[in-house]
Structure formats: C-alpha cells, structure tokens
Short mmCIF file of C-alpha atoms in Angstrom, two decimals:
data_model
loop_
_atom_site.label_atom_id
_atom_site.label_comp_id
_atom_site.label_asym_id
_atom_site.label_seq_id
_atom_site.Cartn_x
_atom_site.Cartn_y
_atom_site.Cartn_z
CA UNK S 758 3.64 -18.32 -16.70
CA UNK S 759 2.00 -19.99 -14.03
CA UNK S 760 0.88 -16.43 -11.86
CA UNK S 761 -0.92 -15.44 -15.38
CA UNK S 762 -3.03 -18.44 -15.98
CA UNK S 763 -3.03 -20.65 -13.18
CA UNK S 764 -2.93 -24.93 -14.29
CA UNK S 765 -4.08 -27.06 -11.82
CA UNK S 766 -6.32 -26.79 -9.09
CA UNK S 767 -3.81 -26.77 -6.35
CA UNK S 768 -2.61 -23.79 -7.96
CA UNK S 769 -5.88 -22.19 -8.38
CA UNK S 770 -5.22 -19.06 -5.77
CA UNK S 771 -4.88 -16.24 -7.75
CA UNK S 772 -2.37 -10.99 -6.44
CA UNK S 773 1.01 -6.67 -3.00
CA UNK S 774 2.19 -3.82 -1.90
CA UNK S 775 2.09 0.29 1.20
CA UNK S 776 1.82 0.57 2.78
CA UNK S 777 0.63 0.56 4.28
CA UNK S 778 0.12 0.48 4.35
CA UNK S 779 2.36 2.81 5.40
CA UNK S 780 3.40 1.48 1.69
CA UNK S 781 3.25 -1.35 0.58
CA UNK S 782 0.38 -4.61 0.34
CA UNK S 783 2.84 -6.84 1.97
CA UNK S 784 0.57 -9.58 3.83
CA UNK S 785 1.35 -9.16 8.12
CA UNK S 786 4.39 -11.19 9.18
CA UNK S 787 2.80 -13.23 13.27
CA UNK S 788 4.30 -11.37 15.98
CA UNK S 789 7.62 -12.43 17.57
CA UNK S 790 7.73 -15.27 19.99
CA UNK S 791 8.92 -13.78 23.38
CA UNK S 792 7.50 -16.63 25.29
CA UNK S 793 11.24 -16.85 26.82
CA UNK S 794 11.45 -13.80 27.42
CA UNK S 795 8.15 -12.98 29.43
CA UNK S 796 9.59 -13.61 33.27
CA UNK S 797 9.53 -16.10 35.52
CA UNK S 798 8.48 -19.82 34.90
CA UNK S 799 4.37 -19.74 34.76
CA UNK S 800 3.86 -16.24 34.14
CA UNK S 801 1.61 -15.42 31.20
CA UNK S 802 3.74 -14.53 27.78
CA UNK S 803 2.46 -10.47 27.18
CA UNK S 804 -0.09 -9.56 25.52
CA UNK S 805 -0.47 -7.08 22.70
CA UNK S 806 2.19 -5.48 21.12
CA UNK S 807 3.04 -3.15 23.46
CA UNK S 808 3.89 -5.90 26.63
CA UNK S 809 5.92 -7.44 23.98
CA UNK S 810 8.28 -4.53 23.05
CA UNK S 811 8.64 -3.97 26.96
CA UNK S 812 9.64 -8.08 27.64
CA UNK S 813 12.30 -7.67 24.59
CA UNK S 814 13.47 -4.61 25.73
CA UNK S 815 14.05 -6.41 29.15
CA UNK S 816 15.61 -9.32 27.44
CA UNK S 817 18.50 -7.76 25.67
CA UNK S 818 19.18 -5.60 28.65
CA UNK S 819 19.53 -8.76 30.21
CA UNK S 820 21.78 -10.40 27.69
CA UNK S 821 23.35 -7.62 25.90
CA UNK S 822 25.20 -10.18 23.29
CA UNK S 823 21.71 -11.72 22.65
CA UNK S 824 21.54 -10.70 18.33
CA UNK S 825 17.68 -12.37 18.15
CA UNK S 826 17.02 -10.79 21.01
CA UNK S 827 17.28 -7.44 19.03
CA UNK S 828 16.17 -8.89 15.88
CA UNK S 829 12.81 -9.28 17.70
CA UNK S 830 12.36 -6.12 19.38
CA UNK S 831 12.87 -4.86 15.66
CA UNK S 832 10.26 -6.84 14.64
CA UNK S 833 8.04 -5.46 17.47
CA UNK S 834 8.97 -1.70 16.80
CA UNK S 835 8.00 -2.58 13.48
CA UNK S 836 4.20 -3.97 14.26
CA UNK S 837 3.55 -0.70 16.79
CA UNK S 838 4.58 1.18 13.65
CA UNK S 839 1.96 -0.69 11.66
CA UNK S 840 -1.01 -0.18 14.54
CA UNK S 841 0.11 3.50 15.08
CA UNK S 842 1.35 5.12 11.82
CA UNK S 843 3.83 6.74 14.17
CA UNK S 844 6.62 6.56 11.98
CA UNK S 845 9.22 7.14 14.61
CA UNK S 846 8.99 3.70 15.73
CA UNK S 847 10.76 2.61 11.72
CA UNK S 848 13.78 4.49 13.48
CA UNK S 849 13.91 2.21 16.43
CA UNK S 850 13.20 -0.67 14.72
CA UNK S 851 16.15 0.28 12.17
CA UNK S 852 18.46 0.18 15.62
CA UNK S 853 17.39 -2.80 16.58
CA UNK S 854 18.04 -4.86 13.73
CA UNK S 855 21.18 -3.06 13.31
CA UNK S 856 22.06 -4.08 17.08
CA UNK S 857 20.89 -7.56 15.80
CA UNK S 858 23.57 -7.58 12.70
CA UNK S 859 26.59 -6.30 14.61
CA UNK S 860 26.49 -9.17 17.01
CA UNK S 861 25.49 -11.17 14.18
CA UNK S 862 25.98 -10.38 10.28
CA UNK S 863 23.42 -13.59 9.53
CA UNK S 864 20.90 -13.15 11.97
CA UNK S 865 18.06 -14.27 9.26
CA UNK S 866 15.39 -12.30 11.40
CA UNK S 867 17.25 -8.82 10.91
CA UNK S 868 17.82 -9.63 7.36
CA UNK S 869 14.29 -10.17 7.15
CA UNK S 870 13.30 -7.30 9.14
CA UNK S 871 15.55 -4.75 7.61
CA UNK S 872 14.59 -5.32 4.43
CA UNK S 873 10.95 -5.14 5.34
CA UNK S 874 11.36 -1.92 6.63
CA UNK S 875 13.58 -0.38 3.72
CA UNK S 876 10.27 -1.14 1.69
CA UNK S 877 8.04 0.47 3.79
CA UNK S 878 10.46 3.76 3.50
CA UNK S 879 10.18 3.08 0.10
CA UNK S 880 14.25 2.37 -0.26
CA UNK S 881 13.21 -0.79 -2.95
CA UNK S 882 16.63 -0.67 -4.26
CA UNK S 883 18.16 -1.74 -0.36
CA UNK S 884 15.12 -4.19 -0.28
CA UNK S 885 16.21 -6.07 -3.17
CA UNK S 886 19.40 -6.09 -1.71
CA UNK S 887 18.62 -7.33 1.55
CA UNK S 888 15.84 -9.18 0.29
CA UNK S 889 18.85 -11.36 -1.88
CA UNK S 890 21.36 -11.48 1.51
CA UNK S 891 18.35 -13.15 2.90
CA UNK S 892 17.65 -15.72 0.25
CA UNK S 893 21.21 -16.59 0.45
CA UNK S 894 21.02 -16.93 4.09
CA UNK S 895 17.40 -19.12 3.89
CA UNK S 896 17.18 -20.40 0.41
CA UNK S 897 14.20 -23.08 1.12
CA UNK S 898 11.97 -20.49 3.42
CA UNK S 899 9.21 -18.36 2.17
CA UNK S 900 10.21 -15.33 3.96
CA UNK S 901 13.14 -14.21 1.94
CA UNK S 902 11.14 -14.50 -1.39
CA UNK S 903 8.24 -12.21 0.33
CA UNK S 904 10.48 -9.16 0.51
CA UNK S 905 12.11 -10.54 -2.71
CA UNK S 906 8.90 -10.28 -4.72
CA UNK S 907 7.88 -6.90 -3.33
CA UNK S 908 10.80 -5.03 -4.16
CA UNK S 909 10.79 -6.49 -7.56
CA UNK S 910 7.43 -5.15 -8.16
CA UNK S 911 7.80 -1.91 -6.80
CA UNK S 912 11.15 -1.76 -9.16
CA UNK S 913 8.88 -2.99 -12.29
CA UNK S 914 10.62 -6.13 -12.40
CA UNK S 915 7.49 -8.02 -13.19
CA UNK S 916 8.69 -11.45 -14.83
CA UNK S 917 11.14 -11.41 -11.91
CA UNK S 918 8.63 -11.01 -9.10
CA UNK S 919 7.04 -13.37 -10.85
CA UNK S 920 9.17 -16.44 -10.73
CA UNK S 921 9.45 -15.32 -6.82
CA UNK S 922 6.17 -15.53 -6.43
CA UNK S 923 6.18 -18.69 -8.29
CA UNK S 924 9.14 -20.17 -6.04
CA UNK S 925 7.08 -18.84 -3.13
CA UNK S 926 3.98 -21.03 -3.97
CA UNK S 927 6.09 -23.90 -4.52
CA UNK S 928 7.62 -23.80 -0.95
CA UNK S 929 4.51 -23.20 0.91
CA UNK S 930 1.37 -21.23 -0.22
CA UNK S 931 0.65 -19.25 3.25
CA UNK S 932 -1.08 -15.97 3.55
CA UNK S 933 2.05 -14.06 2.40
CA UNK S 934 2.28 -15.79 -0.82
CA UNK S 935 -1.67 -15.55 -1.26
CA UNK S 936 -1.68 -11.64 -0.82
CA UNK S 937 1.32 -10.99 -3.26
CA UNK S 938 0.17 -13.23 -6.18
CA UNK S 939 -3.26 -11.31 -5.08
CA UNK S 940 -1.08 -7.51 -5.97
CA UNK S 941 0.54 -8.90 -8.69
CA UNK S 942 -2.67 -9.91 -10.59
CA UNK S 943 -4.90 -6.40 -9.49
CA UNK S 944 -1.48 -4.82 -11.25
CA UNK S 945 -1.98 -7.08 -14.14
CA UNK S 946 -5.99 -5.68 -14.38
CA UNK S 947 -7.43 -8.81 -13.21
CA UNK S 948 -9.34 -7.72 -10.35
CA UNK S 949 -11.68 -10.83 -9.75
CA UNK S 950 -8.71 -13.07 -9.41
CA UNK S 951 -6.85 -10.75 -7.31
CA UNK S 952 -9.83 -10.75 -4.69
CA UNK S 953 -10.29 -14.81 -4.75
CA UNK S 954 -6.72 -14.95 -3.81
CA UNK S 955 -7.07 -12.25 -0.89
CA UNK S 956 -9.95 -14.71 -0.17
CA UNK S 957 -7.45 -17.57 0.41
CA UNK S 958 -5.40 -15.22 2.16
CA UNK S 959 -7.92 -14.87 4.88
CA UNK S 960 -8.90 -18.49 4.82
CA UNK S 961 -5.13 -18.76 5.28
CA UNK S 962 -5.17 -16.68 8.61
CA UNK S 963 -3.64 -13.53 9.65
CA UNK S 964 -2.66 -15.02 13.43
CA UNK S 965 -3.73 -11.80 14.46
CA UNK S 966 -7.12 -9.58 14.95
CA UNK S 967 -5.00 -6.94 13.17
CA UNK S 968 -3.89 -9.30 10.62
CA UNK S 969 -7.16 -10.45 10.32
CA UNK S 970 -8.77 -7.00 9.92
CA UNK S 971 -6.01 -6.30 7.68
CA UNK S 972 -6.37 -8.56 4.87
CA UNK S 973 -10.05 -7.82 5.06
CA UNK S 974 -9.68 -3.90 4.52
CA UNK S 975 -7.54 -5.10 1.67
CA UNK S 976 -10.69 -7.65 0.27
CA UNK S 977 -13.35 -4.44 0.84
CA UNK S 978 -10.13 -2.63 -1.04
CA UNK S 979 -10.72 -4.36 -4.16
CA UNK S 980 -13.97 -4.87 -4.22
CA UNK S 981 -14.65 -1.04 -4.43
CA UNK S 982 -11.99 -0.66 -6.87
CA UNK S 983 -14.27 -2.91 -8.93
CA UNK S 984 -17.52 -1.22 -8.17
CA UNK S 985 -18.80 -3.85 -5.81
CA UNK S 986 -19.98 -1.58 -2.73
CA UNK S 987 -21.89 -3.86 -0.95
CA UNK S 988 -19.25 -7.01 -0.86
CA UNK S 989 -16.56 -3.63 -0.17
CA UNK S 990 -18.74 -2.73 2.76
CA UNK S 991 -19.26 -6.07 3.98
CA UNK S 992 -15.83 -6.79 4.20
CA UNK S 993 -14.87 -3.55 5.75
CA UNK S 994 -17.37 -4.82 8.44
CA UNK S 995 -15.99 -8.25 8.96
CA UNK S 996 -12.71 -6.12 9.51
CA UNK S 997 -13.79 -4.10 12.26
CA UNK S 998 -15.77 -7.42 14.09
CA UNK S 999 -12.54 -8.17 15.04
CA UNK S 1000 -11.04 -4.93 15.40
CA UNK S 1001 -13.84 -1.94 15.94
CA UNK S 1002 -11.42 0.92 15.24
CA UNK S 1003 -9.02 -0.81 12.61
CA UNK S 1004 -8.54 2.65 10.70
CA UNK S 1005 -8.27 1.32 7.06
CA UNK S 1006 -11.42 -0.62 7.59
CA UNK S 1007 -13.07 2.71 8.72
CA UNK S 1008 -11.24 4.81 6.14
CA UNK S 1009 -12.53 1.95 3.61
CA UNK S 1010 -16.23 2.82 4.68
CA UNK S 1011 -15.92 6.81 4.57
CA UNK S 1012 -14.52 6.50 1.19
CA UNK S 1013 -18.38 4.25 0.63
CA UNK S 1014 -20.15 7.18 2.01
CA UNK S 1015 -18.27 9.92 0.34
CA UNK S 1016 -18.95 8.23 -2.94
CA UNK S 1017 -22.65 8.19 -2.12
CA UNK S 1018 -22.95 11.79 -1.26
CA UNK S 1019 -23.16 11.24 2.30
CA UNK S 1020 -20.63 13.57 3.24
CA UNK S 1021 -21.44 14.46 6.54
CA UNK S 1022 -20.79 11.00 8.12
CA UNK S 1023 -18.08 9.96 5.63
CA UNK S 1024 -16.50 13.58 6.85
CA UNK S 1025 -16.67 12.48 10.75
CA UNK S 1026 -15.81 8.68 10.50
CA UNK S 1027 -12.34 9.77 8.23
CA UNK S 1028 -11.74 12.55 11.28
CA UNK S 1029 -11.73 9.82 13.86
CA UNK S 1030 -9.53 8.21 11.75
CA UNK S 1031 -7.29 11.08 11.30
CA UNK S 1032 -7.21 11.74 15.16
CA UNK S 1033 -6.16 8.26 15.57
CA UNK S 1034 -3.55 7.62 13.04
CA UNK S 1035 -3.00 10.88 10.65
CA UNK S 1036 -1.43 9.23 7.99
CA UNK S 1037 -1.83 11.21 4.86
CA UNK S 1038 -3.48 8.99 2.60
CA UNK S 1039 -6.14 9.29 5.38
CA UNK S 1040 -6.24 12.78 5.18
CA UNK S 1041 -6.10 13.41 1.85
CA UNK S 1042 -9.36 11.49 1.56
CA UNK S 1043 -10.80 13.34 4.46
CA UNK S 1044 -9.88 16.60 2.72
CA UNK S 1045 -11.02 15.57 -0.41
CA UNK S 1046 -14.11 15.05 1.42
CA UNK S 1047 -14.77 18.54 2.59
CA UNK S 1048 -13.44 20.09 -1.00
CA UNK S 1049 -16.22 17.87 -2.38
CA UNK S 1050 -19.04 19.19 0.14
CA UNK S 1051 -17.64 22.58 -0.35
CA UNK S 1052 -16.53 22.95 3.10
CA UNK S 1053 -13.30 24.60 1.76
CA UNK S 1054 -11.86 26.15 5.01
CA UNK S 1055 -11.78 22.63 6.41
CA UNK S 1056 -10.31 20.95 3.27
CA UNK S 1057 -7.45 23.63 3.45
CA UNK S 1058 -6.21 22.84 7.12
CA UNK S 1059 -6.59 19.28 6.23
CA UNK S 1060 -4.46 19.62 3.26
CA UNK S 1061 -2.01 21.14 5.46
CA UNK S 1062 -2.08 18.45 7.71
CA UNK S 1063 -0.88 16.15 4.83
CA UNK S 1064 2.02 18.23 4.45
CA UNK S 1065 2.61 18.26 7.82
CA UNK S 1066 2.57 14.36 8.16
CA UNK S 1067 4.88 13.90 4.99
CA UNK S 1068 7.48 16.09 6.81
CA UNK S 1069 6.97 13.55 9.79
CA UNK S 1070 7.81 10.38 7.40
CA UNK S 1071 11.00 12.04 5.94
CA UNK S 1072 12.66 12.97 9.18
CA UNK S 1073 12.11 9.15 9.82
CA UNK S 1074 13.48 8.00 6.59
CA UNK S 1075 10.34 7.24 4.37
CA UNK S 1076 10.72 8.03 0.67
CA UNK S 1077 6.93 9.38 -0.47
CA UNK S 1078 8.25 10.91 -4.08
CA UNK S 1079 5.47 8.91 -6.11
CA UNK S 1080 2.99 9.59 -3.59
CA UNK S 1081 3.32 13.45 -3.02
CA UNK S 1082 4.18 13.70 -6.16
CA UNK S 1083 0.13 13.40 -7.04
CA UNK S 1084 -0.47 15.40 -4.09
CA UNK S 1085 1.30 18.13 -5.44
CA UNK S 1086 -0.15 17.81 -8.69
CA UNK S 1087 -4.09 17.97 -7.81
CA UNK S 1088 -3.63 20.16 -4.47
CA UNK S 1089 -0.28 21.67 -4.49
CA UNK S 1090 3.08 22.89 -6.53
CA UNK S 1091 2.85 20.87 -10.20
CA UNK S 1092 6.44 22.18 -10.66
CA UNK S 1093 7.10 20.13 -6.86
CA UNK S 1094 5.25 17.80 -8.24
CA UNK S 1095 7.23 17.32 -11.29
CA UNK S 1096 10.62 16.77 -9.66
CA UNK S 1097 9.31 14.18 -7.30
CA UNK S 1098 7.66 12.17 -9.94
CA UNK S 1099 11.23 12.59 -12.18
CA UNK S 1100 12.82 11.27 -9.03
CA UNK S 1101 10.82 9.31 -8.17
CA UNK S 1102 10.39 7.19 -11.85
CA UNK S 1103 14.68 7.53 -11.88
CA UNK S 1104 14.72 5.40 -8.25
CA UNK S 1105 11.72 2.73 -9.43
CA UNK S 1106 10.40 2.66 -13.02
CA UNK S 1107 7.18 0.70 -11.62
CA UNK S 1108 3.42 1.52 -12.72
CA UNK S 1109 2.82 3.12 -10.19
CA UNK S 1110 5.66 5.87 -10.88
CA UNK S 1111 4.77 6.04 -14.37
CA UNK S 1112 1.59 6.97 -13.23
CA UNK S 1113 2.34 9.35 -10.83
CA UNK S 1114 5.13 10.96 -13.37
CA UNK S 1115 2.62 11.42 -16.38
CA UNK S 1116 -0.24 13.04 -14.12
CA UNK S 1117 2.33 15.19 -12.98
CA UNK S 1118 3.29 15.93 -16.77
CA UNK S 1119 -0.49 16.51 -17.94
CA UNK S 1120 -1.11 19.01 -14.59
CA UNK S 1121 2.37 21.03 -15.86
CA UNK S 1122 0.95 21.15 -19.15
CA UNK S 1123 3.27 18.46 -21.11
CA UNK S 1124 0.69 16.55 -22.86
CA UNK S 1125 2.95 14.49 -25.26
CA UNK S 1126 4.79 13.35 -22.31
CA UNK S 1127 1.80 12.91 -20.47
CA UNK S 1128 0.88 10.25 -22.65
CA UNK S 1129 4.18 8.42 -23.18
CA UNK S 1130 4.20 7.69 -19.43
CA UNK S 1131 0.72 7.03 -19.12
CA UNK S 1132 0.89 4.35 -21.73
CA UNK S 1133 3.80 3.07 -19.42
CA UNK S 1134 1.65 3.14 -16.05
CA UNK S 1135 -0.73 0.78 -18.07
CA UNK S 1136 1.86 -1.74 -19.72
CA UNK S 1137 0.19 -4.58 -17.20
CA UNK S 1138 -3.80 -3.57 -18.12
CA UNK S 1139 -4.27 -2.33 -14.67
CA UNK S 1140 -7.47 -1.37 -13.98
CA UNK S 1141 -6.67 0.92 -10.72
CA UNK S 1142 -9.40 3.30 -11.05
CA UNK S 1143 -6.61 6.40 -10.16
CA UNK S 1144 -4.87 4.38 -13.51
CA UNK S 1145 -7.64 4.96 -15.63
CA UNK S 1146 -8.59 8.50 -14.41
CA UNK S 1147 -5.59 9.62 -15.33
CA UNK S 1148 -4.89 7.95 -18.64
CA UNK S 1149 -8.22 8.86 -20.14
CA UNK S 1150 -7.59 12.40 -19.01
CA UNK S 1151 -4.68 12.74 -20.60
CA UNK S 1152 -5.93 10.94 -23.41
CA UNK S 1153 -8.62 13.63 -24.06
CA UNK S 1154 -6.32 16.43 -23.38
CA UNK S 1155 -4.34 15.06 -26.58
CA UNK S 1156 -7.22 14.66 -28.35
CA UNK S 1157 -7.43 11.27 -28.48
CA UNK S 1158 -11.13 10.96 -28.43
CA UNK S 1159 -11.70 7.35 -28.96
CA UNK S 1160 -9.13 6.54 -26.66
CA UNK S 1161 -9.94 8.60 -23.62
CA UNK S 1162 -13.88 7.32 -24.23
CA UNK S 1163 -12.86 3.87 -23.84
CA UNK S 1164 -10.63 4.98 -20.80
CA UNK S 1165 -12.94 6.99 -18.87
CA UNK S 1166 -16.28 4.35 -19.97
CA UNK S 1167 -14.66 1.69 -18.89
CA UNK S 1168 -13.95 3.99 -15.28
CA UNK S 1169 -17.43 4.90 -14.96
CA UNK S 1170 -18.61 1.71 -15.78
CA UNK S 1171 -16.52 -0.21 -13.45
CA UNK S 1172 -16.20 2.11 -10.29
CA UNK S 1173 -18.44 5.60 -10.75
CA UNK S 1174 -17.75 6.35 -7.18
CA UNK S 1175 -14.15 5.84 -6.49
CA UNK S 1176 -13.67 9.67 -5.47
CA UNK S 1177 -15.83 12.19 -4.31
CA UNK S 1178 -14.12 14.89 -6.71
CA UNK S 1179 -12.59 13.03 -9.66
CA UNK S 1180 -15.58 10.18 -9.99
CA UNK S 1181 -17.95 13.38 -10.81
CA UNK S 1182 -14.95 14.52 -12.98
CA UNK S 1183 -14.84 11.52 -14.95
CA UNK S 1184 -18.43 11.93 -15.86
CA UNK S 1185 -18.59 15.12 -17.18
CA UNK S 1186 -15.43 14.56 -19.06
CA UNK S 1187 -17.10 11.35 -20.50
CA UNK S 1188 -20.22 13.28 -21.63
CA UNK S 1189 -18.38 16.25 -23.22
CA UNK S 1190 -16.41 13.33 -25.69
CA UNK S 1191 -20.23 11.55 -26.07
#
C-alpha cells in the first residue's frame, strides 16, 4: 500500500484529524472568495474573517435565491468558529449551508461544508455520508476525498481512508492531502514520517497566517509527541511569527514548560489562552497544570470550567463522548465515564475510542476488559504518548510485567515529559516493574 511504504520519489511525502481542533487534524480549507460580493467596483475585497461574514451576509440579503451565496457564508461561520472556539457559530454555519441546499440540493460547496462540520461535531457517520454525496457530485476534485478520508479514519476504516488518501495524492498532492497522509501515518506509529509530511504541508502553504500558524502548531505537535522539545518549541515559534496569539501554538509551549517544571509561566501562558478561547482541551491542560504544582483550589475551578465548556459544545451539536469520556475517568465520574466511552466505541470503533473505552475500563476496575480494548487502541502501533500511558498501565495492572515495561520504557524513552501528572506517573510505575 502506497501510504505504508511510499515508491517513488514523487510520492515521497509521508500523515489527520480535531479538532480542532475543535476535533479533528483536518488541514484549513482558503477562505471563501467574496471578491463579488465586497461593494462597489474598486472597493477593496474585506479583510479578515469577520468583513467577510458581514459582505456575505449582505450578498444573500441581496439575492435571496443566491445558494453559493449561503454556501459561503457557511464556510465563513465555519472559519470564525475555528479562530474563536465559539461553538455557536457551527449552528449558523449549519443554516447556512442548509439555506445553500434548499435552493440547491448540489451546491458542491454546502456538500463540502456540511460534511466538514458534521466532523467537527463529531457526527462521522453523516460525514461519510455527505462526504460520498460529494464525491458523487465532484468525482475528479480533492475536496470530496478530504472529508472522505477523515471520516473513514475516525470510523476505523483504515484500508479505506487509505485508498482515499491514495486517490487524493493522485489528483493533486496540496496541503490537505499532505496533512492527512501526515495523521494517518502518526496513527500508524510512524512519527518521523508523519512530521516530514506536515513539513510538505507547510511548504505547500496554508493561504492564510492562521493556516500557516496552524499546520505549524501541528509540526511542534509531533515533535513533542516524539520527545523533540527544541524542534516542538521552534515550531510553536514560527507559529506565532505569523500569528502572536495563535492559542494552540501558545498552548503547545505551556505544555513545554509544564513538562519542565516551570509551572508558574506554563500556568499563566495556558490562562491567556483559556481567557481567549476556553476550549477544554485547553483547560484541562491548564488544570492539570495547577494539580501538578499543587495549586489544587485553582485546578478545581478549572476543572469545572471544562465541564462548563462541554455543556457549551452539546447545546451546539458537538459529540465529545471519546473525549470526556477520559475526562471523566482521571478527574471525574468513571461510571460517566464508562457510558460515554461504550457510546462512544458503538458510534466509531476508531483507536482513539478504543483507547478512551479501555482507560475508562481500567479506572472502573475491569482489568480484563481493560486490556482487550487497549490491545485494540494499538492495532496500528501508534505511538501517541496518551496510547502508551494507558496500555502499559493497564498492562501492569494485569500483571503483565514484561509487557507494561516495554510499554511504559518505550514512553519514557520517547517523550518523559508529555504531562505534568502522568509523565511523573509513568516513571514511578516503570521503576516499581524494574
């Protein structure tokens, strides 16, 4: 299979999902064109996002029958939702594209759009769906086979996001196709290749400063998943010289400090962060923060917070089961946490569920389960650090000493400081098994 060992040169660019980031690594579609739409002849198109949702807006009140028209201004509600984390604005793009569809059932860019966004609520089951209308729609475009690819993955459908992929390259290697093969081979534990291909994705351009600074936070991602903290901080810098507050880029260098014991300033830069876009992977790492420099009080409201946000995301339609499911388990309910993994797992037997569904077995105390699932979570070889915290946990819980050594050696080895409370964890379990 070509994505496992790549042939020839030309196809030498090696892994996509979240997120968000709100869910998924899905590489940042450009902006829509409202050029047309921006006023008289010889007046400046808008800048920013912002001056673009306001010239759509004006367009289809303009022309009413205009489908595009709305398809766009989905697109645009989208992109503030991406640069805000206010999840409110996945409700007005939903509108939009369904304003786009009734006036016209094969408007391509509401397709496109809607499917986008049911991945981002984590709905992967009405991604594939619209992911497939789309293909049929625009067989010979790239587009159709990015959604494609990333609900097959988040559905465990490997060898199937795999020939997507493939098909992808084949059409036109851009920075979309770059980022997913990127995801597919960090899920498949190869973590070097994963990062050269995020490398081509940059040297494929973003189009945007926050596309830009994107697919860098997702480079300085890697490279701390693989213990590199230097390269991780370097590109978390080139991030932020084109965007100075890009919050995963400043997230990405709290969680550098926080590994290092600097607590204090990893503490304050994931606050600003919070303040500015309170998503709760953000703070969960800022509360994990303040449990690890005992500053308890704080690591409680901050918890709360979490909670708090996750309420947010479900009144807009988000699906966080795999995601909260973990939360629950280390800070919360484990018998919450255990019905949102089930569900979770049920809706999309990925890795990712898997993993989430046997750390919520070991926290309940299920240990044989535990391990069924976690050998699931690592069917690929991933070498997630979260992955192998939780497999070699469970592994020693069982009493599968040789096992969870290899699992939590290979951890410490590769990324010691990829938490401030479980990296410290990991160690002491490792010594008690040496």
């Amino acid at each position: 299979m070509l994505l496992v060992k790549w042939a020839t040169p030309a196809l030498a660019f090696a892994a996509v999902l979240a997120v968000l980031l709100l869910v998924n690594r899905s590489a940042p579609e450009p902006l829509p064109d409202v050029s047309a739409l921006a006023g008289p002849a010889g007046q400046p198109a808008p800048q920013g996002t912002e001056s673009m949702v306001a010239a759509l807006q004006a367009g289809v009140k303009a022309d009413p029958a205009d489908a595009e028209g709305y398809a766009l201004l989905g697109d645009a509600y989208y992109q503030r939702a991406r640069e805000t984390g206010d999840a409110t604005y996945y409700s007005r793009a939903d509108g939009s594209y369904d304003a786009a569809l009734s006036r016209n059932p094969d408007d391509l860019t509401a397709t496109l759009g809607k499917g986008t966004l049911a991945l981002a609520r984590h709905d992967f089951r009405g991604g594939l769906d619209l992911a497939l209308r789309a293909r049929q729609l625009a067989p010979d475009l790239v587009r159709p086979y990015a959604v494609l690819a990333d609900a097959q993955v988040e559905l465990g459908r490997y060898a199937a996001a795999a020939e997507s992929l493939e098909r992808m390259a084949a059409l036109k290697p851009t920075l979309a196709t770059y980022s997913r093969i990127s995801y597919y081979r960090e899920l498949d534990g190869d973590l070097p290749g994963a990062v050269r291909a995020m490398r081509l994705a940059v040297s494929a351009g973003a189009g945007s400063a926050e596309g830009t600074a994107y697919v860098e936070s997702l480079v300085g991602n890697l490279q701390l998943d693989r213990g590199r903290y230097g390269a991780a901080e370097s590109a978390y810098r080139q991030a932020l010289a084109g965007d100075a507050s890009y919050p995963a880029a400043q997230a990405g260098l709290a969680r550098i400090d926080a590994g290092r014991g600097r607590f204090a300033p990893a503490i304050r830069r994931y606050r600003r962060v919070v303040e500015r876009i309170p998503l709760p992977e953000y703070a969960v790492g800022l509360a994990e923060t303040e449990e690890a420099a005992g500053k308890l009080a704080a690591a409680r409201r901050d918890y709360a917070v979490v909670q708090a946000e996750v309420k947010l995301l479900h009144a807009n339609g988000v699906n966080t089961d795999v995601d909260l499911a973990l939360f629950e388990a280390n800070h919360g309910d484990p018998a919450q946490a255990l019905t949102l993994a089930r569900r979770a797992w049920a809706a999309a037997p990925s890795v990712r569920s898997a993993d989430a569904y046997s750390w919520a077995l070991y926290m309940a105390g299920r240990i044989g389960a535990a391990q069924t699932y976690s050998e699931r979570a690592m069917r690929l070889g991933s070498r997630d650090p979260y992955f192998l915290y939780h497999t070699g946990m469970i592994a020693r819980r069982a009493g599968a000493t040789g096992e969870a050594r290899r699992l939590l050696a290979r951890l410490v080895g590769q990324s010691p400081r990829f938490n401030p409370l479980y990296g410290p964890r990991a160690r002491r379990a490792l010594e008690s098994l040496r």
